[in-house]
Short mmCIF file of C-alpha atoms in Angstrom, two decimals:
data_model
loop_
_atom_site.label_atom_id
_atom_site.label_comp_id
_atom_site.label_asym_id
_atom_site.label_seq_id
_atom_site.Cartn_x
_atom_site.Cartn_y
_atom_site.Cartn_z
CA MET A 1 135.86 -108.21 19.54
CA ALA A 2 139.32 -106.66 19.20
CA GLU A 3 137.85 -103.43 17.79
CA ALA A 4 135.96 -102.86 21.05
CA GLN A 5 139.24 -102.58 22.98
CA GLY A 6 140.62 -99.97 20.56
CA ARG A 7 142.70 -102.33 18.42
CA ILE A 8 141.77 -103.62 15.02
CA SER A 9 142.38 -106.90 13.23
CA ALA A 10 144.60 -107.23 10.17
CA ASP A 11 141.70 -107.53 7.73
CA TRP A 12 140.95 -103.83 8.14
CA LEU A 13 144.31 -102.94 6.61
CA PHE A 14 144.08 -105.08 3.47
CA PRO A 15 141.24 -107.37 2.33
CA LEU A 16 141.08 -110.89 3.74
CA GLY A 17 137.62 -111.81 2.52
CA ALA A 18 134.37 -111.92 4.47
CA SER A 19 136.18 -112.27 7.80
CA ALA A 20 134.60 -112.48 11.23
CA ALA A 21 135.60 -108.89 12.06
CA LEU A 22 134.20 -107.47 8.82
CA THR A 23 131.01 -109.51 9.12
CA ALA A 24 130.51 -108.36 12.71
CA ALA A 25 130.96 -104.72 11.68
CA ILE A 26 128.46 -105.12 8.84
CA GLU A 27 125.94 -106.72 11.18
CA GLY A 28 126.50 -103.89 13.66
CA ARG A 29 125.80 -101.37 10.90
CA PHE A 30 122.59 -103.22 10.00
CA ASP A 31 121.51 -103.09 13.65
CA ARG A 32 122.16 -99.34 13.92
CA ASP A 33 120.31 -98.57 10.70
CA ARG A 34 117.48 -100.88 11.72
CA GLN A 35 117.08 -98.94 14.98
CA LEU A 36 117.07 -95.70 13.02
CA LEU A 37 114.39 -97.09 10.71
CA THR A 38 112.18 -97.89 13.71
CA GLN A 39 112.65 -94.34 15.01
CA ILE A 40 111.52 -92.74 11.74
CA ALA A 41 108.90 -95.33 10.72
CA GLY A 42 106.10 -92.90 11.52
CA VAL A 43 107.22 -90.22 9.07
CA HIS A 44 106.19 -92.06 5.87
CA THR A 45 104.21 -95.16 4.97
CA ALA A 46 107.19 -96.58 3.06
CA PHE A 47 109.35 -96.64 6.19
CA ALA A 48 106.47 -98.04 8.23
CA ALA A 49 105.97 -100.89 5.74
CA LEU A 50 109.69 -101.68 5.72
CA ASP A 51 109.81 -101.68 9.52
CA GLU A 52 106.88 -104.11 9.64
CA ALA A 53 108.43 -106.38 7.01
CA LEU A 54 111.73 -106.55 8.88
CA ASP A 55 109.93 -107.44 12.08
CA VAL A 56 108.75 -110.54 10.21
CA ARG A 57 112.00 -111.28 8.35
CA PRO A 58 114.93 -109.25 9.75
CA GLU A 59 117.44 -111.03 7.49
CA LEU A 60 115.98 -109.19 4.49
CA TRP A 61 117.60 -105.93 5.64
CA ARG A 62 120.77 -106.67 3.68
CA GLY A 63 118.70 -106.76 0.50
CA VAL A 64 117.77 -103.08 0.78
CA PRO A 65 120.17 -100.76 -1.11
CA GLY A 66 121.40 -97.68 0.73
CA ALA A 67 119.65 -98.78 3.93
CA ALA A 68 116.48 -97.47 2.23
CA GLY A 69 117.90 -93.98 2.66
CA VAL A 70 117.06 -93.90 6.38
CA ARG A 71 120.26 -91.98 7.14
CA LEU A 72 119.27 -89.39 4.54
CA ALA A 73 115.73 -89.10 5.93
CA ASP A 74 116.66 -88.88 9.61
CA GLY A 75 115.99 -85.34 10.82
CA ALA A 76 115.28 -84.08 7.30
CA LEU A 77 112.55 -81.66 6.25
CA PRO A 78 109.25 -83.23 5.07
CA ALA A 79 109.98 -82.61 1.38
CA ARG A 80 113.34 -84.37 1.70
CA ILE A 81 111.78 -87.27 3.61
CA ASN A 82 109.15 -87.69 0.90
CA ARG A 83 111.79 -87.66 -1.82
CA VAL A 84 113.88 -90.32 -0.04
CA ALA A 85 110.83 -92.50 0.69
CA THR A 86 109.68 -92.19 -2.92
CA ALA A 87 113.09 -93.29 -4.21
CA ALA A 88 113.17 -96.23 -1.78
CA ALA A 89 109.56 -97.31 -2.28
CA GLY A 90 110.25 -100.00 -4.87
CA ALA A 91 112.92 -101.64 -2.70
CA VAL A 92 110.51 -101.45 0.25
CA ALA A 93 107.80 -103.16 -1.81
CA GLU A 94 110.20 -105.96 -2.75
CA VAL A 95 111.02 -106.70 0.89
CA ALA A 96 107.42 -106.31 2.06
CA CYS A 97 106.25 -108.74 -0.60
CA ALA A 98 108.92 -111.29 0.38
CA ALA A 99 107.78 -110.95 4.02
CA LYS A 100 104.16 -111.42 2.87
CA ILE A 101 102.76 -108.26 4.43
CA SER A 102 100.16 -105.93 2.94
CA ALA A 103 100.55 -102.18 2.58
CA VAL A 104 99.59 -99.27 0.36
CA LEU A 105 102.29 -96.66 -0.40
CA THR A 106 101.53 -93.29 -1.95
CA VAL A 107 104.68 -91.79 -3.42
CA GLY A 108 105.74 -88.98 -5.69
CA PRO A 109 105.85 -86.82 -7.57
CA THR A 110 108.05 -89.15 -9.61
CA ALA A 111 108.57 -90.36 -13.15
CA ALA A 112 109.46 -93.93 -12.17
CA VAL A 113 109.52 -96.54 -9.41
CA SER A 114 112.71 -98.58 -9.19
CA PHE A 115 112.78 -102.20 -8.01
CA PRO A 116 116.54 -102.84 -7.69
CA SER A 117 116.54 -106.46 -6.52
CA SER A 118 114.06 -107.31 -9.28
CA ARG A 119 116.20 -105.37 -11.79
CA LEU A 120 113.08 -103.58 -12.98
CA ILE A 121 111.96 -99.96 -13.35
CA VAL A 122 108.35 -98.98 -13.94
CA ARG A 123 108.35 -95.68 -15.84
CA PHE A 124 105.45 -93.26 -16.27
CA ASP A 125 104.56 -90.90 -19.09
CA SER A 126 104.79 -87.89 -16.78
CA VAL A 127 105.98 -86.85 -13.33
CA THR A 128 103.07 -87.84 -11.12
CA GLU A 129 101.99 -89.40 -7.85
CA ALA A 130 101.92 -93.18 -7.79
CA THR A 131 100.24 -95.77 -5.62
CA ILE A 132 102.04 -99.01 -4.82
CA THR A 133 99.76 -101.72 -3.45
CA ILE A 134 101.50 -104.66 -1.77
CA ASP A 135 99.23 -107.65 -1.28
CA HIS A 136 101.22 -110.65 -0.09
CA GLU A 137 102.48 -112.06 -3.41
CA THR A 138 101.74 -109.20 -5.81
CA VAL A 139 102.79 -105.58 -6.12
CA THR A 140 100.62 -103.27 -8.20
CA VAL A 141 101.89 -99.89 -9.39
CA GLN A 142 99.24 -97.40 -10.45
CA ALA A 143 99.94 -94.01 -12.02
CA ASP A 144 98.35 -91.95 -14.79
CA GLY A 145 95.52 -94.46 -14.99
CA VAL A 146 97.92 -97.29 -15.89
CA TRP A 147 98.26 -100.40 -13.71
CA THR A 148 101.38 -102.57 -13.68
CA VAL A 149 101.19 -105.85 -11.76
CA LEU A 150 104.39 -107.52 -10.56
CA THR A 151 104.40 -110.99 -8.97
CA ALA A 152 106.62 -112.36 -6.22
CA ARG A 153 109.39 -114.81 -6.90
CA THR A 154 109.15 -118.23 -5.27
CA CYS A 155 110.28 -119.28 -1.78
CA GLY A 156 110.13 -115.80 -0.24
CA GLU A 157 113.02 -114.52 -2.34
CA VAL A 158 113.39 -110.75 -2.56
CA GLY A 159 112.43 -109.79 -6.09
CA LEU A 160 109.47 -109.44 -8.42
CA GLU A 161 108.69 -110.56 -11.95
CA ALA A 162 107.07 -108.50 -14.69
CA PRO A 163 105.16 -109.86 -17.69
CA GLU A 164 107.15 -110.01 -20.91
CA ASN A 165 106.84 -106.83 -22.96
CA ALA A 166 104.94 -105.06 -20.18
CA ALA A 167 104.37 -101.42 -21.10
CA GLY A 168 106.56 -98.95 -19.26
CA VAL A 169 108.79 -101.64 -17.70
CA GLU A 170 112.55 -101.20 -18.15
CA ARG A 171 114.91 -104.05 -17.28
CA ILE A 172 118.27 -103.51 -15.59
CA PRO A 173 121.11 -105.87 -16.60
CA ALA A 174 122.12 -108.58 -14.15
CA LEU A 175 125.59 -108.46 -12.58
CA ASP A 176 125.71 -111.79 -10.76
CA ASP A 177 125.37 -110.92 -7.04
CA PHE A 178 125.67 -107.15 -7.53
CA LEU A 179 122.90 -104.64 -8.12
CA ILE A 180 122.82 -101.49 -10.24
CA ASP A 181 120.63 -98.86 -8.62
CA VAL A 182 118.81 -96.78 -11.24
CA ASP A 183 116.36 -94.11 -10.01
CA GLY A 184 116.50 -95.57 -6.50
CA VAL A 185 117.97 -94.07 -3.33
CA SER A 186 121.22 -93.27 -5.14
CA SER A 187 119.31 -90.64 -7.14
CA VAL A 188 118.44 -88.57 -4.05
CA ILE A 189 121.81 -87.04 -3.20
CA THR A 190 123.09 -83.79 -4.67
CA LEU A 191 126.08 -84.52 -6.88
CA PRO A 192 129.07 -82.19 -7.37
CA PRO A 193 128.70 -79.77 -10.32
CA HIS A 194 130.73 -81.84 -12.78
CA PHE A 195 128.97 -85.13 -11.95
CA ALA A 196 125.69 -86.42 -13.42
CA LEU A 197 123.85 -89.72 -13.08
CA LEU A 198 123.56 -91.88 -16.16
CA GLY A 199 119.80 -91.81 -15.52
CA ARG A 200 118.97 -95.04 -17.33
CA SER A 201 119.79 -98.71 -17.40
CA PRO A 202 123.25 -99.35 -18.86
CA HIS A 203 123.36 -100.53 -22.45
CA GLY A 204 124.98 -103.86 -23.36
CA PRO A 205 128.59 -102.66 -23.76
CA GLU A 206 128.33 -100.62 -20.55
CA SER A 207 127.10 -103.48 -18.39
CA THR A 208 129.64 -105.77 -20.06
CA GLN A 209 132.43 -103.41 -19.05
CA LEU A 210 131.30 -103.35 -15.42
CA ARG A 211 130.95 -107.14 -15.48
CA GLN A 212 134.49 -107.45 -16.88
CA ALA A 213 135.89 -105.21 -14.14
CA LEU A 214 134.25 -107.35 -11.46
CA ALA A 215 135.56 -110.51 -13.17
CA VAL A 216 139.10 -109.09 -13.08
CA LEU A 217 138.74 -108.50 -9.34
CA ALA A 218 137.33 -111.98 -8.77
CA ARG A 219 140.29 -113.52 -10.62
CA THR A 220 143.11 -111.39 -9.21
CA ASN A 221 141.75 -110.25 -5.82
CA PRO A 222 139.34 -112.94 -4.59
CA GLU A 223 139.47 -111.70 -0.98
CA LEU A 224 138.54 -108.19 -2.06
CA HIS A 225 135.80 -109.50 -4.32
CA ALA A 226 134.41 -111.47 -1.36
CA GLU A 227 134.33 -108.28 0.70
CA LEU A 228 132.42 -106.45 -2.05
CA ARG A 229 129.81 -109.21 -1.92
CA ALA A 230 129.69 -109.22 1.87
CA LEU A 231 128.97 -105.50 2.27
CA PRO A 232 127.16 -105.84 -0.24
CA VAL A 233 128.19 -103.13 -2.71
CA ARG A 234 125.63 -101.54 -5.08
CA PHE A 235 126.51 -99.47 -8.13
CA ALA A 236 125.06 -96.16 -9.29
CA LEU A 237 126.34 -95.28 -12.74
CA LEU A 238 127.48 -91.78 -13.66
CA ASP A 239 127.33 -90.22 -17.08
CA ARG A 240 130.54 -90.99 -18.91
CA GLY A 241 131.70 -87.41 -19.40
CA GLN A 242 135.26 -86.69 -20.48
CA HIS A 243 137.08 -88.07 -17.45
CA ARG A 244 136.93 -90.97 -15.00
CA LEU A 245 134.59 -90.05 -12.17
CA SER A 246 133.60 -91.75 -8.94
CA LEU A 247 132.46 -90.99 -5.41
CA THR A 248 130.66 -92.31 -2.37
CA ALA A 249 127.98 -90.39 -0.50
CA THR A 250 127.45 -89.79 3.19
CA GLY A 251 124.25 -91.57 4.19
CA LEU A 252 124.49 -94.37 1.60
CA PRO A 253 126.87 -96.87 3.21
CA ASP A 254 126.91 -99.43 0.39
CA VAL A 255 126.68 -97.40 -2.84
CA ILE A 256 129.56 -96.78 -5.25
CA TYR A 257 129.02 -94.11 -7.89
CA THR A 258 131.22 -94.58 -10.95
CA ASN A 259 131.32 -93.93 -14.65
CA LEU A 260 132.67 -96.50 -17.08
CA VAL A 261 135.86 -95.58 -18.93
CA ASP A 262 137.46 -98.97 -19.57
CA PRO A 263 137.54 -102.17 -17.48
CA LEU A 264 140.89 -101.54 -15.75
CA GLU A 265 140.06 -97.93 -14.91
CA THR A 266 136.71 -99.18 -13.61
CA VAL A 267 138.59 -101.65 -11.41
CA ASP A 268 140.60 -98.73 -10.01
CA LEU A 269 137.45 -96.71 -9.31
CA ILE A 270 135.63 -99.64 -7.65
CA VAL A 271 138.57 -100.49 -5.40
CA HIS A 272 139.09 -96.83 -4.55
CA GLU A 273 135.48 -96.12 -3.60
CA TYR A 274 134.95 -99.44 -1.82
CA HIS A 275 137.77 -98.61 0.56
CA HIS A 276 136.14 -95.28 1.38
CA LEU A 277 133.06 -97.28 2.38
CA LYS A 278 135.17 -99.79 4.30
CA LEU A 279 137.02 -97.10 6.24
CA ASP A 280 133.71 -95.41 7.05
CA LEU A 281 132.48 -98.76 8.39
CA LEU A 282 135.60 -99.13 10.53
CA ALA A 283 135.18 -95.57 11.85
CA GLU A 284 131.64 -96.48 12.94
CA THR A 285 133.18 -99.30 14.96
CA VAL A 286 136.20 -97.62 16.54
CA PRO A 287 137.57 -94.03 16.47
CA LEU A 288 140.67 -93.55 14.33
CA LEU A 289 141.62 -89.91 14.97
CA GLU A 290 141.05 -87.81 18.06
CA ASN A 291 141.04 -84.64 15.95
CA PRO A 292 139.79 -85.62 12.47
CA ALA A 293 139.27 -81.97 11.46
CA ALA A 294 142.96 -81.05 11.93
CA PRO A 295 144.41 -79.42 8.77
CA VAL A 296 146.86 -81.60 6.86
CA ILE A 297 148.56 -81.27 3.48
CA ALA A 298 147.48 -84.00 1.08
CA PRO A 299 150.27 -85.19 -1.27
CA TRP A 300 147.70 -85.46 -4.08
CA ARG A 301 145.70 -82.22 -3.71
CA PRO A 302 146.51 -78.55 -4.28
CA ASP A 303 144.69 -77.50 -1.09
CA ILE A 304 144.83 -78.21 2.63
CA ARG A 305 142.57 -81.08 3.68
CA THR A 306 141.24 -82.41 6.96
CA ALA A 307 143.16 -85.20 8.67
CA ASP A 308 140.20 -87.50 8.09
CA GLY A 309 140.31 -86.74 4.36
CA VAL A 310 144.04 -87.42 4.15
CA LEU A 311 143.63 -90.67 6.12
CA HIS A 312 140.92 -91.74 3.67
CA GLY A 313 143.11 -90.87 0.70
CA ALA A 314 146.13 -92.73 2.04
CA TYR A 315 144.00 -95.76 2.91
CA VAL A 316 142.35 -96.04 -0.50
CA PHE A 317 145.61 -95.47 -2.42
CA ALA A 318 147.38 -98.08 -0.30
CA ASN A 319 144.64 -100.56 -1.13
CA VAL A 320 144.44 -99.64 -4.82
CA ALA A 321 148.20 -100.19 -5.02
CA ARG A 322 147.84 -103.56 -3.31
CA ALA A 323 144.96 -104.60 -5.59
CA PHE A 324 146.87 -103.76 -8.76
CA ASP A 325 149.96 -105.77 -7.86
CA PRO A 326 148.45 -109.11 -9.04
CA ILE A 327 146.77 -107.38 -11.99
CA MET A 328 150.07 -105.93 -13.22
CA ALA A 329 151.73 -109.30 -12.62
CA LEU A 330 149.56 -110.77 -15.39
CA GLY A 331 151.64 -108.94 -17.99
CA ARG A 332 154.39 -106.42 -18.39
CA PRO A 333 153.28 -103.08 -16.86
CA SER A 334 153.32 -100.07 -19.14
CA ALA A 335 155.51 -97.06 -18.39
CA GLN A 336 152.43 -95.27 -17.06
CA GLY A 337 151.54 -98.27 -14.91
CA ARG A 338 155.02 -98.37 -13.39
CA ARG A 339 154.87 -94.67 -12.63
CA ARG A 340 151.46 -95.08 -11.12
CA ARG A 341 152.42 -97.87 -8.74
CA ALA A 342 155.49 -95.91 -7.60
CA ALA A 343 153.39 -92.78 -7.12
CA TRP A 344 150.86 -94.63 -4.98
CA ARG A 345 153.56 -95.79 -2.54
CA ALA A 346 155.41 -92.47 -2.39
CA ALA A 347 152.19 -90.56 -1.71
CA VAL A 348 151.01 -93.01 0.96
CA LEU A 349 154.35 -92.84 2.80
CA ARG A 350 154.35 -89.05 2.77
CA ALA A 351 150.71 -88.87 3.84
CA VAL A 352 151.43 -91.09 6.84
CA GLU A 353 154.32 -88.81 7.83
CA LEU A 354 152.17 -85.69 7.48
CA LEU A 355 149.39 -87.21 9.58
CA ARG A 356 151.85 -88.14 12.31
CA GLU A 357 153.30 -84.61 12.29
CA SER A 358 149.86 -82.98 12.44
CA ASP A 359 147.46 -82.39 15.32
CA ALA A 360 145.25 -85.28 14.15
CA ARG A 361 146.31 -87.42 17.14
CA PRO A 362 145.69 -90.97 15.84
CA THR A 363 144.08 -93.37 18.28
CA GLU A 364 145.57 -96.80 18.87
CA ALA A 365 143.49 -98.16 15.98
CA GLY A 366 144.44 -95.21 13.77
CA GLN A 367 148.11 -95.71 14.57
CA GLN A 368 147.79 -99.36 13.59
CA LEU A 369 146.46 -98.31 10.19
CA LEU A 370 149.23 -95.76 9.68
CA ASP A 371 151.92 -98.24 10.74
CA GLY A 372 150.52 -100.95 8.48
CA MET A 373 150.21 -98.71 5.43
CA ALA A 374 153.73 -97.32 5.88
CA ALA A 375 155.25 -100.77 6.40
CA ALA A 376 153.55 -102.13 3.28
CA ALA A 377 154.70 -99.16 1.18
CA ARG A 378 158.28 -99.43 2.43
CA ALA A 379 158.38 -103.18 1.80
CA TRP A 380 157.21 -102.67 -1.79
CA ILE A 381 159.73 -99.86 -2.35
CA ASP A 382 162.56 -102.02 -0.99
CA GLU A 383 161.53 -104.89 -3.25
CA HIS A 384 161.33 -102.65 -6.35
CA ALA A 385 164.23 -100.32 -5.53
CA GLU A 386 166.25 -101.58 -8.49
CA VAL A 387 163.67 -102.42 -11.16
CA ASP A 388 161.63 -99.24 -10.57
CA GLN A 389 164.42 -96.94 -9.39
CA HIS A 390 163.70 -94.19 -11.94
CA GLU A 391 159.97 -94.23 -11.26
CA LEU A 392 160.49 -94.20 -7.50
CA ARG A 393 162.98 -91.34 -7.69
CA TRP A 394 160.58 -89.33 -9.83
CA ALA A 395 157.54 -90.07 -7.65
CA THR A 396 159.32 -89.19 -4.41
CA ALA A 397 160.63 -85.91 -5.86
CA GLU A 398 157.22 -84.92 -7.23
CA VAL A 399 155.49 -85.64 -3.91
CA GLU A 400 158.07 -83.61 -2.00
CA ARG A 401 157.82 -80.70 -4.44
CA HIS A 402 154.04 -80.77 -4.25
CA VAL A 403 154.01 -80.76 -0.43
CA ARG A 404 156.57 -77.97 -0.29
CA GLU A 405 154.63 -75.74 -2.68
CA VAL A 406 151.33 -76.30 -0.88
CA ALA A 407 153.04 -75.45 2.43
CA LEU A 408 154.29 -72.19 0.88
CA GLY A 409 150.76 -71.32 -0.15
CA THR A 410 151.29 -71.40 -3.90
CA ARG A 411 148.53 -73.98 -4.30
CA PRO A 412 149.79 -75.62 -7.49
CA GLU A 413 147.49 -77.41 -9.84
CA PRO A 414 147.96 -81.18 -9.55
CA ARG A 415 151.03 -82.24 -11.49
CA HIS A 416 151.06 -85.13 -13.91
CA MET A 417 151.90 -87.57 -11.12
CA ILE A 418 149.01 -86.35 -9.00
CA GLY A 419 146.66 -86.74 -11.92
CA VAL A 420 147.89 -90.28 -12.50
CA LEU A 421 147.52 -91.03 -8.82
CA ALA A 422 144.09 -89.61 -8.09
CA GLY A 423 142.39 -89.10 -11.43
CA HIS A 424 139.30 -87.03 -10.76
CA HIS A 425 138.35 -88.46 -7.38
CA GLU A 426 137.03 -86.19 -4.65
CA ASN A 427 139.25 -87.14 -1.68
#
């Protein structure tokens, strides 16, 4: 594979669908997480049951959101391991049932058990310990003296069915091939102070908005949409709050956290966070920077960042810009939209220059990414030099002023352009 020799294929720069290189990298990630699962299988019955199920049907690994949290549990304290295993227990039961193995899992304390592939949550009246009994084609959840019996779907499919109107069972809306993780492994991480999980299944208008955003991507960016399905991406919804919010979390290689503002902003957040996940996947395959901790000014932040953080920011903004080209082509872009697309390119170009000038020391693969992002930004700027001349002049001047002031140590608050560019992302 080209990545093994230190070079990368073109599909790492911009989406080309579920390509051979991307698929190989995803399979490699599955293999690494599967090995990690085997190493920690003895620390909790949930991990042991999942390890046994995957011995029977290894292809079911891609159906487990967040790799069952094995990266979060590895080397953690017992309380943390128990919390991760408890959050993952429903997903484990789904896979174990599809593999037709038997197991008994004791989990908790918890107020719910989430079954993401089944799009079900079994909720309890109090925070308590629960017992999950997996017996070939049934899964029984017992807590507070209440028993809930779920039955396997046909043909070994991952997923369980609940009786209609079953007490304590909450249903999660379907999103075609995508899953919304509610109270599963996505609930384990510690969020930044101004972030909060939605903490429930999305209501009709909320799930409709996410579905519309994915439909826009399928229509305008089919290659990108195919990559989202190939990973596959799972969604953890954040409380709406006052601003657009999104992030990805170390240890959950397939989860996008996002709130829902409006469909086009949701498209922006999905594309942005997916490319963080994609670049993380590439970095697991081939090194990109010899000194990722080198300090570098970010053209979109009021503080000094690491080279790795600036590379991530440039990569996601380059890809957001690329994704919005066909979206904006569907109609006449607004003044804000034109500013935004100019700002993306100006910031990416300057970020590439700053990375090259720093002590980050890009590898051959990293240099390929920088060259590709810069070339794409320059080509767009050349093509739009006349029609967007005012926006480009403004964006370039704002980026330069921002970089200059950060270098002088004045640490300005993000200007209007920076807010338009990055919203409230944590890059």
